Amino acid sequence: FVGLLVGLFQTVTQLQEQTLPFGVKLLCVSICFFLMSGWYGEKLYSFGIEMLNLAFARG
């Protein structure tokens, strides 16, 4: 969706800079990673604990 908006903006303004779409996409992905980091960290932590419990339970 972000790429489509940037492409539309470049078409309307006739801007031919190739680094603009990459920079905008990189910024959006970074923001998404930041916003989801708490949830993802919690899931990763609980998965690790569960795997360690299974490993130690089997001896």
mmCIF file of C-alpha atoms in Angstrom:
data_model
loop_
_atom_site.group_PDB
_atom_site.id
_atom_site.type_symbol
_atom_site.label_atom_id
_atom_site.label_comp_id
_atom_site.label_asym_id
_atom_site.label_seq_id
_atom_site.Cartn_x
_atom_site.Cartn_y
_atom_site.Cartn_z
ATOM 1 C CA PHE A 1 0.000 0.000 0.000
ATOM 2 C CA VAL A 2 2.838 2.367 0.860
ATOM 3 C CA GLY A 3 4.611 1.558 -2.405
ATOM 4 C CA LEU A 4 1.457 2.320 -4.354
ATOM 5 C CA LEU A 5 1.061 5.711 -2.675
ATOM 6 C CA VAL A 6 4.711 6.614 -3.256
ATOM 7 C CA GLY A 7 4.460 5.530 -6.899
ATOM 8 C CA LEU A 8 1.338 7.622 -7.367
ATOM 9 C CA PHE A 9 3.040 10.615 -5.745
ATOM 10 C CA GLN A 10 6.072 10.207 -8.013
ATOM 11 C CA THR A 11 3.860 9.965 -11.085
ATOM 12 C CA VAL A 12 1.843 13.056 -10.210
ATOM 13 C CA THR A 13 4.922 15.143 -9.388
ATOM 14 C CA GLN A 14 7.041 13.561 -12.166
ATOM 15 C CA LEU A 15 9.741 12.849 -9.597
ATOM 16 C CA GLN A 16 12.170 10.197 -10.888
ATOM 17 C CA GLU A 17 14.262 9.710 -7.738
ATOM 18 C CA GLN A 18 14.758 5.980 -7.078
ATOM 19 C CA THR A 19 15.792 6.271 -3.430
ATOM 20 C CA LEU A 20 12.518 7.904 -2.374
ATOM 21 C CA PRO A 21 10.382 4.727 -2.497
ATOM 22 C CA PHE A 22 13.054 2.705 -0.709
ATOM 23 C CA GLY A 23 13.405 5.279 2.061
ATOM 24 C CA VAL A 24 9.664 5.557 2.628
ATOM 25 C CA LYS A 25 9.218 1.770 2.675
ATOM 26 C CA LEU A 26 12.161 1.373 5.045
ATOM 27 C CA LEU A 27 10.672 3.967 7.378
ATOM 28 C CA CYS A 28 7.243 2.279 7.339
ATOM 29 C CA VAL A 29 8.721 -1.162 8.014
ATOM 30 C CA SER A 30 10.808 0.261 10.865
ATOM 31 C CA ILE A 31 7.727 1.856 12.417
ATOM 32 C CA CYS A 32 5.805 -1.429 12.104
ATOM 33 C CA PHE A 33 8.677 -3.337 13.745
ATOM 34 C CA PHE A 34 8.768 -0.804 16.564
ATOM 35 C CA LEU A 35 5.014 -0.966 17.131
ATOM 36 C CA MET A 36 4.939 -4.780 17.071
ATOM 37 C CA SER A 37 8.131 -5.350 19.084
ATOM 38 C CA GLY A 38 6.370 -5.737 22.436
ATOM 39 C CA TRP A 39 3.945 -8.328 21.141
ATOM 40 C CA TYR A 40 6.621 -10.164 19.167
ATOM 41 C CA GLY A 41 9.028 -10.160 22.110
ATOM 42 C CA GLU A 42 6.377 -11.644 24.369
ATOM 43 C CA LYS A 43 5.587 -14.398 21.854
ATOM 44 C CA LEU A 44 9.273 -15.160 21.307
ATOM 45 C CA TYR A 45 9.937 -15.293 25.051
ATOM 46 C CA SER A 46 7.018 -17.651 25.742
ATOM 47 C CA PHE A 47 8.072 -19.863 22.834
ATOM 48 C CA GLY A 48 11.621 -20.064 24.200
ATOM 49 C CA ILE A 49 10.397 -20.946 27.687
ATOM 50 C CA GLU A 50 8.118 -23.639 26.272
ATOM 51 C CA MET A 51 10.942 -25.144 24.195
ATOM 52 C CA LEU A 52 13.292 -25.185 27.186
ATOM 53 C CA ASN A 53 10.620 -26.828 29.342
ATOM 54 C CA LEU A 54 10.117 -29.510 26.705
ATOM 55 C CA ALA A 55 13.859 -30.067 26.349
ATOM 56 C CA PHE A 56 14.417 -30.435 30.094
ATOM 57 C CA ALA A 57 11.306 -32.581 30.587
ATOM 58 C CA ARG A 58 12.626 -35.225 28.199
ATOM 59 C CA GLY A 59 15.959 -35.220 29.994
#
